[in-house]
mmCIF file of C-alpha atoms and ligand atoms in Angstrom:
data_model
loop_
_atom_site.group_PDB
_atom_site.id
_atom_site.type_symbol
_atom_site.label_atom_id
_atom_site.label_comp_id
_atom_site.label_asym_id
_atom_site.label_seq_id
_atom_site.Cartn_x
_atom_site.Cartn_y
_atom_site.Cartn_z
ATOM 1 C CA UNK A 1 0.000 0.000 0.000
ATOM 2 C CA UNK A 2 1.768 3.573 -0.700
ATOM 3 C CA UNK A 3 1.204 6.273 1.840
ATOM 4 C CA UNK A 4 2.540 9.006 -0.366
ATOM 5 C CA UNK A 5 0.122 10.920 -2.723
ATOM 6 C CA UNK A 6 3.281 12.600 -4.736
ATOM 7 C CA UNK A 7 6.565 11.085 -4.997
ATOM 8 C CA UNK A 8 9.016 12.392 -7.457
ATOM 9 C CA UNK A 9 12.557 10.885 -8.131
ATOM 10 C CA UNK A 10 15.591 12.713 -9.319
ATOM 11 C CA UNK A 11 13.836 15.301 -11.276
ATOM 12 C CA UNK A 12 16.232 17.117 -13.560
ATOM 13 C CA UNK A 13 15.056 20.649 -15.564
ATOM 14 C CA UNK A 14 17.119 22.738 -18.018
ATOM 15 C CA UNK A 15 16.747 25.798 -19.332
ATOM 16 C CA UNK A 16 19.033 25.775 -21.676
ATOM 17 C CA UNK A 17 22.243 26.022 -19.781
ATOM 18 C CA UNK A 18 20.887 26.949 -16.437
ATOM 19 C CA UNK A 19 19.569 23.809 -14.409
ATOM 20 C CA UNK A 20 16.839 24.995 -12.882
ATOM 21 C CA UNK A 21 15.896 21.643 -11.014
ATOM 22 C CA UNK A 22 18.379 19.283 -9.908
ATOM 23 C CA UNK A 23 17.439 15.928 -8.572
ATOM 24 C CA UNK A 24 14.125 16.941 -6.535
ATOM 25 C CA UNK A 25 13.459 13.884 -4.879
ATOM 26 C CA UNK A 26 10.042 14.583 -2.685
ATOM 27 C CA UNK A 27 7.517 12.596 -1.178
ATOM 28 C CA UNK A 28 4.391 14.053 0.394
ATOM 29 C CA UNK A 29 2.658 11.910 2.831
ATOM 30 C CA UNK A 30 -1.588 11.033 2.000
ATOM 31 C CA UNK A 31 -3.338 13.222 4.581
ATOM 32 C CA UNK A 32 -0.368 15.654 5.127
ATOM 33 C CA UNK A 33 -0.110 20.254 5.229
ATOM 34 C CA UNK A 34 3.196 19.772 3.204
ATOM 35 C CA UNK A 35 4.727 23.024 3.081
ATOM 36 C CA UNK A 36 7.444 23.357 0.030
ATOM 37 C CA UNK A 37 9.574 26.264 0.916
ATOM 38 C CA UNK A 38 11.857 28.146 -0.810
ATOM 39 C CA UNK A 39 13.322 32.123 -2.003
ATOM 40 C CA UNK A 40 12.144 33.395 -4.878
ATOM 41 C CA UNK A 41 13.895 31.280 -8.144
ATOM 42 C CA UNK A 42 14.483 28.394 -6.405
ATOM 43 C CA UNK A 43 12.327 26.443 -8.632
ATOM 44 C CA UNK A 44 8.685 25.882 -6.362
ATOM 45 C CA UNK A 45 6.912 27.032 -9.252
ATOM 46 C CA UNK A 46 8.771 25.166 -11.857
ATOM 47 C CA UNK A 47 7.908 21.529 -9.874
ATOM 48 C CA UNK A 48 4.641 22.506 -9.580
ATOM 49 C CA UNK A 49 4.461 23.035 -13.345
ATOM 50 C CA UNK A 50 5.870 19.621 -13.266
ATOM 51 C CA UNK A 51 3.804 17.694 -10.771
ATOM 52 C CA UNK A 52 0.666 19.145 -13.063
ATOM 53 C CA UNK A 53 1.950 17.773 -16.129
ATOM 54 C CA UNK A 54 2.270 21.627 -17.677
ATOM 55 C CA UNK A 55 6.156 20.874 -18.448
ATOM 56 C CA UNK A 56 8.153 17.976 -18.570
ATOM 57 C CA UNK A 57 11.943 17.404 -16.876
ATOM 58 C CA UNK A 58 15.099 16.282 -18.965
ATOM 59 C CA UNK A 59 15.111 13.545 -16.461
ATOM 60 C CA UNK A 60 13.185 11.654 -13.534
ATOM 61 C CA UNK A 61 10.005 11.212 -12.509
ATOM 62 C CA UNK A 62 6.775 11.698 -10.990
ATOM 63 C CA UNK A 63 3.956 9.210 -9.416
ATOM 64 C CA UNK A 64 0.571 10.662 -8.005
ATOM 65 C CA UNK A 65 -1.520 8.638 -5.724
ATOM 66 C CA UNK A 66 1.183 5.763 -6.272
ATOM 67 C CA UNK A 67 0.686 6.186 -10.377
ATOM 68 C CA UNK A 68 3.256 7.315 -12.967
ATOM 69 C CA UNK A 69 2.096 11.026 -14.507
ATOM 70 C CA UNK A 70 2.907 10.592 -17.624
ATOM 71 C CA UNK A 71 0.972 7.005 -18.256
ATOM 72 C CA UNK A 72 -1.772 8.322 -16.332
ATOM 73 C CA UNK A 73 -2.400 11.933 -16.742
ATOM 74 C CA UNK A 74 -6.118 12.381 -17.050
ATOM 75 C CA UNK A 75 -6.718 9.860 -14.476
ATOM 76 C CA UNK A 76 -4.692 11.488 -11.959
ATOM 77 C CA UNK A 77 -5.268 15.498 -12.683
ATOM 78 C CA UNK A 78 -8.927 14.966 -12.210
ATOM 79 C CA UNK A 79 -8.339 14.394 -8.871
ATOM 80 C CA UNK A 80 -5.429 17.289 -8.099
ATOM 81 C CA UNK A 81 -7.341 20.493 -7.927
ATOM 82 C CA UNK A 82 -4.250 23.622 -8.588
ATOM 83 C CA UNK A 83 -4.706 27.345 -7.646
ATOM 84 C CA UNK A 84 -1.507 29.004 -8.960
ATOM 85 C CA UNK A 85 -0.661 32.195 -8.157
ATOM 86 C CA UNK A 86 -3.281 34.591 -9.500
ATOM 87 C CA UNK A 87 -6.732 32.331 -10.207
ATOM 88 C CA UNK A 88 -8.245 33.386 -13.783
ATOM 89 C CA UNK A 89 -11.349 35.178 -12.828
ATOM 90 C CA UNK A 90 -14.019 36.701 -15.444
ATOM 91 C CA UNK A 91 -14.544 40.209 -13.943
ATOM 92 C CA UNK A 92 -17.859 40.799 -15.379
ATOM 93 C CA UNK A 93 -19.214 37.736 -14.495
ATOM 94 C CA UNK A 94 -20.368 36.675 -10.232
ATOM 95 C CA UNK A 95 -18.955 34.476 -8.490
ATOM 96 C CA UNK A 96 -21.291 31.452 -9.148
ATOM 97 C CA UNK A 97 -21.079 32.365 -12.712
ATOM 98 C CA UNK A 98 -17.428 32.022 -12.644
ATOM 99 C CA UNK A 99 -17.857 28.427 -11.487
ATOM 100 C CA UNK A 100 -20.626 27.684 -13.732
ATOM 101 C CA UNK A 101 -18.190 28.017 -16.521
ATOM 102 C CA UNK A 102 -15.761 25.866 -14.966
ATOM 103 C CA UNK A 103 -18.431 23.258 -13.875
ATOM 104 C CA UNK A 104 -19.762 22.823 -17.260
ATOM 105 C CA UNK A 105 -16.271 21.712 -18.326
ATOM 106 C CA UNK A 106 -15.339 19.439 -15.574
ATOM 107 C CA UNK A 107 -19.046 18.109 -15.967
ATOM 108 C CA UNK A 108 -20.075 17.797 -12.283
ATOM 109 C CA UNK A 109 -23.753 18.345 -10.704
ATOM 110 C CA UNK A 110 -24.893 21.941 -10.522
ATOM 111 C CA UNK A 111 -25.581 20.935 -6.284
ATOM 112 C CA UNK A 112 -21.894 20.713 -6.525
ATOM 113 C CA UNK A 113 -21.553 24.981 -6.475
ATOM 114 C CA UNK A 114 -23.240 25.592 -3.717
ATOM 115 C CA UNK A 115 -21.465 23.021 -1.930
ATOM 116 C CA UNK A 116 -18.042 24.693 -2.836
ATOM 117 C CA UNK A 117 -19.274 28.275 -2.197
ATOM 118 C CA UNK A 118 -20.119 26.992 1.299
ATOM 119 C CA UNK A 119 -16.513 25.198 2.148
ATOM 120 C CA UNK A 120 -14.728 28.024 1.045
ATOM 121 C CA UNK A 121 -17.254 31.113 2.494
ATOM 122 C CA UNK A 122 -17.986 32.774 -0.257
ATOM 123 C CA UNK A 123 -22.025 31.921 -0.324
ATOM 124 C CA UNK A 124 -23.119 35.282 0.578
ATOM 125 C CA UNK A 125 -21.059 37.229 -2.103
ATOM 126 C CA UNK A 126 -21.804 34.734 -4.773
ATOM 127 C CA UNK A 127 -24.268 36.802 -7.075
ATOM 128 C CA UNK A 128 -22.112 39.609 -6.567
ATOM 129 C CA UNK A 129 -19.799 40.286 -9.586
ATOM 130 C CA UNK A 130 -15.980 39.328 -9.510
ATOM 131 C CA UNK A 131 -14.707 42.746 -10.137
ATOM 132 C CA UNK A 132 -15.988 43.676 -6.945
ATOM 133 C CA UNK A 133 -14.052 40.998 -5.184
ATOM 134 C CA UNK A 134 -11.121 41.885 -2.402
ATOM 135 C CA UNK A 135 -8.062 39.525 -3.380
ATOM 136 C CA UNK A 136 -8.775 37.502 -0.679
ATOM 137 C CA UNK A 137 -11.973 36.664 -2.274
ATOM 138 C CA UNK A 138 -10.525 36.430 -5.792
ATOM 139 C CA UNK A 139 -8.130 33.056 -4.482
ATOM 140 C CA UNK A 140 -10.991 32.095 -2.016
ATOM 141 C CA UNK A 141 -13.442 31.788 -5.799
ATOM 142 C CA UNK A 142 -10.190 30.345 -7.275
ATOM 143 C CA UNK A 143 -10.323 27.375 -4.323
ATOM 144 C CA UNK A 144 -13.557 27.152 -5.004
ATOM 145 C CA UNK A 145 -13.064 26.257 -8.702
ATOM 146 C CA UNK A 146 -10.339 23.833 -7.504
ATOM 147 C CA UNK A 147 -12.691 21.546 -5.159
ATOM 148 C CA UNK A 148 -15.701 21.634 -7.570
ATOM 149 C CA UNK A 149 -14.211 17.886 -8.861
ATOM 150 C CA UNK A 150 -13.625 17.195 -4.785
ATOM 151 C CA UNK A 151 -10.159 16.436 -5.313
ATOM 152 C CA UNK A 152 -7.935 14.338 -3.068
ATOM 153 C CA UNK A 153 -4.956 16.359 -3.879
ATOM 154 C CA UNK A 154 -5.148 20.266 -3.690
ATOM 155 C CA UNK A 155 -1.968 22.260 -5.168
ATOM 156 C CA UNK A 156 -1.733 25.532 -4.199
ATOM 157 C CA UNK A 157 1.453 27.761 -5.232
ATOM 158 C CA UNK A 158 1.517 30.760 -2.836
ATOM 159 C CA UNK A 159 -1.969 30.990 -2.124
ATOM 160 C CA UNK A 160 -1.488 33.875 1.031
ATOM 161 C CA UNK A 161 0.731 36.104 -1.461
ATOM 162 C CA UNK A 162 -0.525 39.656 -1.303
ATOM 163 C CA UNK A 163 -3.196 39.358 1.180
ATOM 164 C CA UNK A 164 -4.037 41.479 3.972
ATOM 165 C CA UNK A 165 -3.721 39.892 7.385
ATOM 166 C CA UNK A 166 -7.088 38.945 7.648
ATOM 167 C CA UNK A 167 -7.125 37.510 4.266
ATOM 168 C CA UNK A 168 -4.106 35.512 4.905
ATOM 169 C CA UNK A 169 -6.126 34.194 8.120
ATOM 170 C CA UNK A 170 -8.885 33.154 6.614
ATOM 171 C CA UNK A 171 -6.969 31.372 3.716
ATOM 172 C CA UNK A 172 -5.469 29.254 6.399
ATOM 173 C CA UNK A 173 -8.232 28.166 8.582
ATOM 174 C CA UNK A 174 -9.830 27.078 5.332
ATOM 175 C CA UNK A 175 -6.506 24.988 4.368
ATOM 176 C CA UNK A 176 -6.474 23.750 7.587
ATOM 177 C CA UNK A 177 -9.776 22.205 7.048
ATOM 178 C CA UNK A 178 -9.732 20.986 3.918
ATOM 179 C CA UNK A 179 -7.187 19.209 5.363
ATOM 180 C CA UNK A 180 -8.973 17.977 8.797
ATOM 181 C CA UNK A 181 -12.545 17.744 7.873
ATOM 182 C CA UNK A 182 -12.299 17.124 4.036
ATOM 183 C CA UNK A 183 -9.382 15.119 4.059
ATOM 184 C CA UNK A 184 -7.591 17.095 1.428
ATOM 185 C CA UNK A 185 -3.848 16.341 1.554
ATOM 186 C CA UNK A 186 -2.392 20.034 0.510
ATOM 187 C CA UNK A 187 0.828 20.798 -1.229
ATOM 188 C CA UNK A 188 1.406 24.008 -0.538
ATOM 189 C CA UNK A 189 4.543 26.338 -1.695
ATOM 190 C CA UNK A 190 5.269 29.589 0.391
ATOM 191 C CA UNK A 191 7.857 31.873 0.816
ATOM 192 C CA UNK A 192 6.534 33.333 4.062
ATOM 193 C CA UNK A 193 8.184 30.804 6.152
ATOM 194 C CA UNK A 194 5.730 31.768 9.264
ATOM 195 C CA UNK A 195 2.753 30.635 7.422
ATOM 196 C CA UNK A 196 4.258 27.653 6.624
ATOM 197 C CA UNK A 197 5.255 26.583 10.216
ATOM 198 C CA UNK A 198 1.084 27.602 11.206
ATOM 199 C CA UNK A 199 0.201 25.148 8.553
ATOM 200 C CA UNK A 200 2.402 22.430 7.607
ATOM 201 C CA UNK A 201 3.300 18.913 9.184
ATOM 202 C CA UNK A 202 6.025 18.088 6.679
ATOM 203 C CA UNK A 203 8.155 20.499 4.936
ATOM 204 C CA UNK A 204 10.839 20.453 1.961
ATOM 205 C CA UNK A 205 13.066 23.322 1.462
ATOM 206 C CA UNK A 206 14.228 23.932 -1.929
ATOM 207 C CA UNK A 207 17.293 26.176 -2.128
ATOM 208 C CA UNK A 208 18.465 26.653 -6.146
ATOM 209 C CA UNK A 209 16.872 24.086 -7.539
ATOM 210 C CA UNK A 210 18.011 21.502 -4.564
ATOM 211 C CA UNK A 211 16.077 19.817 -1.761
ATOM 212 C CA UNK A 212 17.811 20.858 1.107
ATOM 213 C CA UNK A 213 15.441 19.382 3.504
ATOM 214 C CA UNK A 214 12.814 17.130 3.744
ATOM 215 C CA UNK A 215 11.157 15.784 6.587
ATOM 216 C CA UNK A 216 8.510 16.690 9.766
ATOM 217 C CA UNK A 217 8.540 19.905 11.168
ATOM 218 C CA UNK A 218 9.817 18.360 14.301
ATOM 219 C CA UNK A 219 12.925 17.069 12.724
ATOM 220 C CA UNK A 220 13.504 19.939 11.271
ATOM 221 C CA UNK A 221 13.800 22.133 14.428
ATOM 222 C CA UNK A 222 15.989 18.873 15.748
ATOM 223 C CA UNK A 223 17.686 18.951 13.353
ATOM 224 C CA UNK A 224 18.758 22.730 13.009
ATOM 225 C CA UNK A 225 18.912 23.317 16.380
ATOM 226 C CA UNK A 226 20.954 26.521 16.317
ATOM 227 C CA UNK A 227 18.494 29.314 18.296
ATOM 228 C CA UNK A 228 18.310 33.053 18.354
ATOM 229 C CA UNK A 229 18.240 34.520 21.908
ATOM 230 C CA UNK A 230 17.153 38.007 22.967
ATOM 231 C CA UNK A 231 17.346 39.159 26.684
ATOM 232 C CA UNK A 232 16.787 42.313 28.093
ATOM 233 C CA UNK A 233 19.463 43.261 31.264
ATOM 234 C CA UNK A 234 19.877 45.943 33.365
ATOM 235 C CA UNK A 235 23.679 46.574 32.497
ATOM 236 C CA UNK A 236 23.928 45.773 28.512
ATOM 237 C CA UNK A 237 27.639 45.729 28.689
ATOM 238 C CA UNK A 238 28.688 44.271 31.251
ATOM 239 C CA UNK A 239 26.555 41.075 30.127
ATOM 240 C CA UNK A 240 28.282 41.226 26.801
ATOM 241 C CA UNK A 241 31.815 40.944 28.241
ATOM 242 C CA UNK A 242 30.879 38.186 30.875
ATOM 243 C CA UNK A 243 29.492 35.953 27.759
ATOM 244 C CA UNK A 244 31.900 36.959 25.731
ATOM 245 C CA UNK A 245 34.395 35.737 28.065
ATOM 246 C CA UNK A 246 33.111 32.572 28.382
ATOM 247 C CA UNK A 247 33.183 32.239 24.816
ATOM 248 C CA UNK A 248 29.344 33.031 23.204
ATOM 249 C CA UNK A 249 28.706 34.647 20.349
ATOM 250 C CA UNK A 250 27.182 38.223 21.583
ATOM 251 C CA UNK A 251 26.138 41.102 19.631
ATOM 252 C CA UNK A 252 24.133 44.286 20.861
ATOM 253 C CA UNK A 253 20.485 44.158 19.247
ATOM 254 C CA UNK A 254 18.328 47.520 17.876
ATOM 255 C CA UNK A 255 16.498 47.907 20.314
ATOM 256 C CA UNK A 256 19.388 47.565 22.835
ATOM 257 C CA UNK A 257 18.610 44.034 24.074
ATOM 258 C CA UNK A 258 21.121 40.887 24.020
ATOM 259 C CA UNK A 259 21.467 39.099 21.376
ATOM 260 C CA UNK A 260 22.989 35.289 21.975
ATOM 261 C CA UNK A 261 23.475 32.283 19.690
ATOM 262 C CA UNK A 262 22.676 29.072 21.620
ATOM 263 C CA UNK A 263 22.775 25.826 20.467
ATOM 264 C CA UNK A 264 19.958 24.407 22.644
ATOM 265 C CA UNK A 265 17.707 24.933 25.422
ATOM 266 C CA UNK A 266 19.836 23.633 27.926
ATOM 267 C CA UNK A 267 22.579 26.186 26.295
ATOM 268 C CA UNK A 268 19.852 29.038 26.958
ATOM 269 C CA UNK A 269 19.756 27.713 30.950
ATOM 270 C CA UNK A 270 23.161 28.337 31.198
ATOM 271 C CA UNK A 271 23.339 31.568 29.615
ATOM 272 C CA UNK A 272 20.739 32.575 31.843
ATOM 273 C CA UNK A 273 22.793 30.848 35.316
ATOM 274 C CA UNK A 274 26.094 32.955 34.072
ATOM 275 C CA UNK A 275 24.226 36.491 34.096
ATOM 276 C CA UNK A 276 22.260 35.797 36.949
ATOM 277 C CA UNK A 277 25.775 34.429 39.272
ATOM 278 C CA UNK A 278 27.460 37.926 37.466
ATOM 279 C CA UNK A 279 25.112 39.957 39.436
ATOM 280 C CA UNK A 280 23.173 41.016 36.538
ATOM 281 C CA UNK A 281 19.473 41.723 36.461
ATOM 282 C CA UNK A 282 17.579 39.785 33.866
ATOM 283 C CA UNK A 283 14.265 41.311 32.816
ATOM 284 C CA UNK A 284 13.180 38.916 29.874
ATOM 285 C CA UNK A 285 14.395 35.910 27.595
ATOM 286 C CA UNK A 286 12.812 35.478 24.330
ATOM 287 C CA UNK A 287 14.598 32.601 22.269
ATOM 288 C CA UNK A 288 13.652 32.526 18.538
ATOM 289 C CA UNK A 289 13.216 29.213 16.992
ATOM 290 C CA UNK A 290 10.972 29.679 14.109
ATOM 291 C CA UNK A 291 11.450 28.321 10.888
ATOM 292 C CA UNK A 292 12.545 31.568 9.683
ATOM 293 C CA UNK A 293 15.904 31.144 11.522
ATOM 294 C CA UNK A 294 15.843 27.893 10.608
ATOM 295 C CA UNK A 295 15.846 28.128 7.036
ATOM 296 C CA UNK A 296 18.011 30.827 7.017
ATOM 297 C CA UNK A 297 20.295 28.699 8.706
ATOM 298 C CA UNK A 298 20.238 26.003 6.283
ATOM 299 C CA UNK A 299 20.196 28.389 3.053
ATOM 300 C CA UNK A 300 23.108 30.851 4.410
ATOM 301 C CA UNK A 301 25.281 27.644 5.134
ATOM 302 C CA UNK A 302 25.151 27.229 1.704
ATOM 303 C CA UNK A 303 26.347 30.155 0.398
ATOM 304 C CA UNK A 304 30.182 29.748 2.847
HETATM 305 P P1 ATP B 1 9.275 32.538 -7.372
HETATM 306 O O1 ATP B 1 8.681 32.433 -6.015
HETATM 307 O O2 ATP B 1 10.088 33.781 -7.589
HETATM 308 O O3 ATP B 1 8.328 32.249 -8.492
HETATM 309 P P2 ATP B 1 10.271 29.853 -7.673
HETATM 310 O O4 ATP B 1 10.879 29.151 -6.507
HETATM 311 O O5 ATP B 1 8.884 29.504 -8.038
HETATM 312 O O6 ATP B 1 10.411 31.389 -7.439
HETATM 313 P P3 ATP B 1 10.888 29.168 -10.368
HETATM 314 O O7 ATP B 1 9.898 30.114 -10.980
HETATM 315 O O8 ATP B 1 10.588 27.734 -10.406
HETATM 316 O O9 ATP B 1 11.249 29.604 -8.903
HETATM 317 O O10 ATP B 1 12.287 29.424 -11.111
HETATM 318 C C1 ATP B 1 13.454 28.658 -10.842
HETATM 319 C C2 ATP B 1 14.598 29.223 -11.643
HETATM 320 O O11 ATP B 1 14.407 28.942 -13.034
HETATM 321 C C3 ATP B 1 14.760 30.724 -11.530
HETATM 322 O O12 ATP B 1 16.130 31.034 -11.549
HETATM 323 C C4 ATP B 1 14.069 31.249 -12.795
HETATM 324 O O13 ATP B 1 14.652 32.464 -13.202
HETATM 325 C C5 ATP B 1 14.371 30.136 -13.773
HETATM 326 N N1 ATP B 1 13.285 29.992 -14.787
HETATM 327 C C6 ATP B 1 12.007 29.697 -14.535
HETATM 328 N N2 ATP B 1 11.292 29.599 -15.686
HETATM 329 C C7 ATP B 1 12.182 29.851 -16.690
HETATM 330 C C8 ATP B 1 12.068 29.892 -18.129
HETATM 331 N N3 ATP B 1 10.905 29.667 -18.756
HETATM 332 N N4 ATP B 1 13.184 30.189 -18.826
HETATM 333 C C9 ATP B 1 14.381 30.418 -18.208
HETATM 334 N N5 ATP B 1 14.547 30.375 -16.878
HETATM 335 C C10 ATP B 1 13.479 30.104 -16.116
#
């Protein structure tokens, strides 16, 4: 029995010269929030094109719900629904007129519309035309397109990019649940490395055209356990020069706290006993370990 719904192997892309991909070997567990993170150019958007059959690699390949893409394509994309980045909206037309056009071509039950319009929130805006639509809206219609098949797979290539907070909210409670209650798995790229750790229970980070990671969440923070301390002290230098002298790497933050690099919790307990046998008065500890330090970790390694 295969537990992964995508699994690609050694995927190799070219253009011309310039490899853009360079053996992306991923596999996204059935059920999973798989976050696939990256910078800009590091080739999310060219594995998506991939993993929807929109371009083919020089080399490799790519099984969907335990099937080879290539041998099976219309049997597997009619159960991947995709929203990449900017959904193609008619303006002019509402909302449930936008998905009547799609509907008719993906031939499901007209019952099925107001089914999606309900997942996805949009029922009470849905004779209102598009143009009139806030962005959030505009990817929350272009879900809504995506699930009229009820896929098991849902792709989704930056779908918070250039919302407002509350947008970016809403969009994921409503992955969230696709995933829980409709039992959606969701590959989702993002370069907002917050919204990814909110969402995701397995991640890959893609770093010029490379899988640099991939794995649980969990392992990941195991894994890259370096962590970013801030304290705030009543005597700024002093508490440099005592860590410094037992060997930490210290630097003075903006807004005139400590900054430490620790290498674990127990590392953080210690900094923390050395101040506080110094004399010094601690008023707060605040130890960054977010997947933003992470994966700046991992992708600035790279680059020495
Ligand atoms: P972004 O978030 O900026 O879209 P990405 O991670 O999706 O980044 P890709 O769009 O997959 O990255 O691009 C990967 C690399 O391949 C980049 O260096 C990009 O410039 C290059 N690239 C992508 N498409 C083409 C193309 N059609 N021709 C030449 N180079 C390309």
């Amino acid at each position: 029995m295969n537990h992964y719904t995508i699994e690609t192997h050694d995927l190799d892309v070219y253009f011309k010269d310039f490899k853009a991909l360079d053996k992306i070997n991923l596999s996204v567990p059935e059920g999973s929030i798989f976050g696939f993170l990256g910078p800009n150019g590091a080739g999310k958007t060219t594995t998506i094109r991939i993993l929807l059959d929109l371009m083919h690699p020089e080399k490799g390949k790519v099984k969907i719900f335990g099937k080879e893409l290539r041998q099976n394509r219309v049997d597997i994309l009619k159960r991947v629904g995709a929203l990449i980045e900017n959904p193609s909206i008619y303006k002019h037309l509402t909302g449930r007129q936008n998905l009547e056009v799609i509907r008719k071509l993906v031939g499901v039950p007209k019952t099925r519309i107001d089914e999606v319009l309900e997942i996805v929130r949009l029922k009470s805006n849905a004779d209102k035309k598009a143009k009139g639509y806030s962005l959030g809206m505009c990817q929350r219609l272009g879900l809504a397109s995506a699930l009229l098949t009820d896929p098991k797979l849902l792709i989704l290539d930056e779908p918070t990019n250039g919302l407002d907070p509350s947008g970016i909210i809403e969009m994921r409670e409503l992955i969230i649940e696709l995933n829980r209650d409709y039992g959606k798995t969701i590959f989702l790229s993002s370069h907002i490395l917050s919204e990814i750790e909110k969402l995701a229970t397995d991640v890959a980070i893609i770093d010029r055209g490379r899988i640099e990671f991939l794995g649980k969440l969990d392992k990941l923070y195991n894994q890259n356990s370096g962590l970013n301390v801030n304290l705030d002290v009543n005597d700024l230098n002093k508490s440099i020069s005592i860590l410094e002298n037992s060997q930490l790497n210290v630097s003075k933050s903006d807004d005139d706290t400590l900054n430490v690099q620790a290498e674990s919790k127990e590392h953080i307990a210690n900094i923390n006993r050395i101040l506080v046998e110094a004399g010094i008065d601690i008023y707060s500890i605040k130890s960054d370990n977010n997947l933003e330090s992470v994966f700046l970790n991992i992708t600035q390694k790279l680059d020495q």
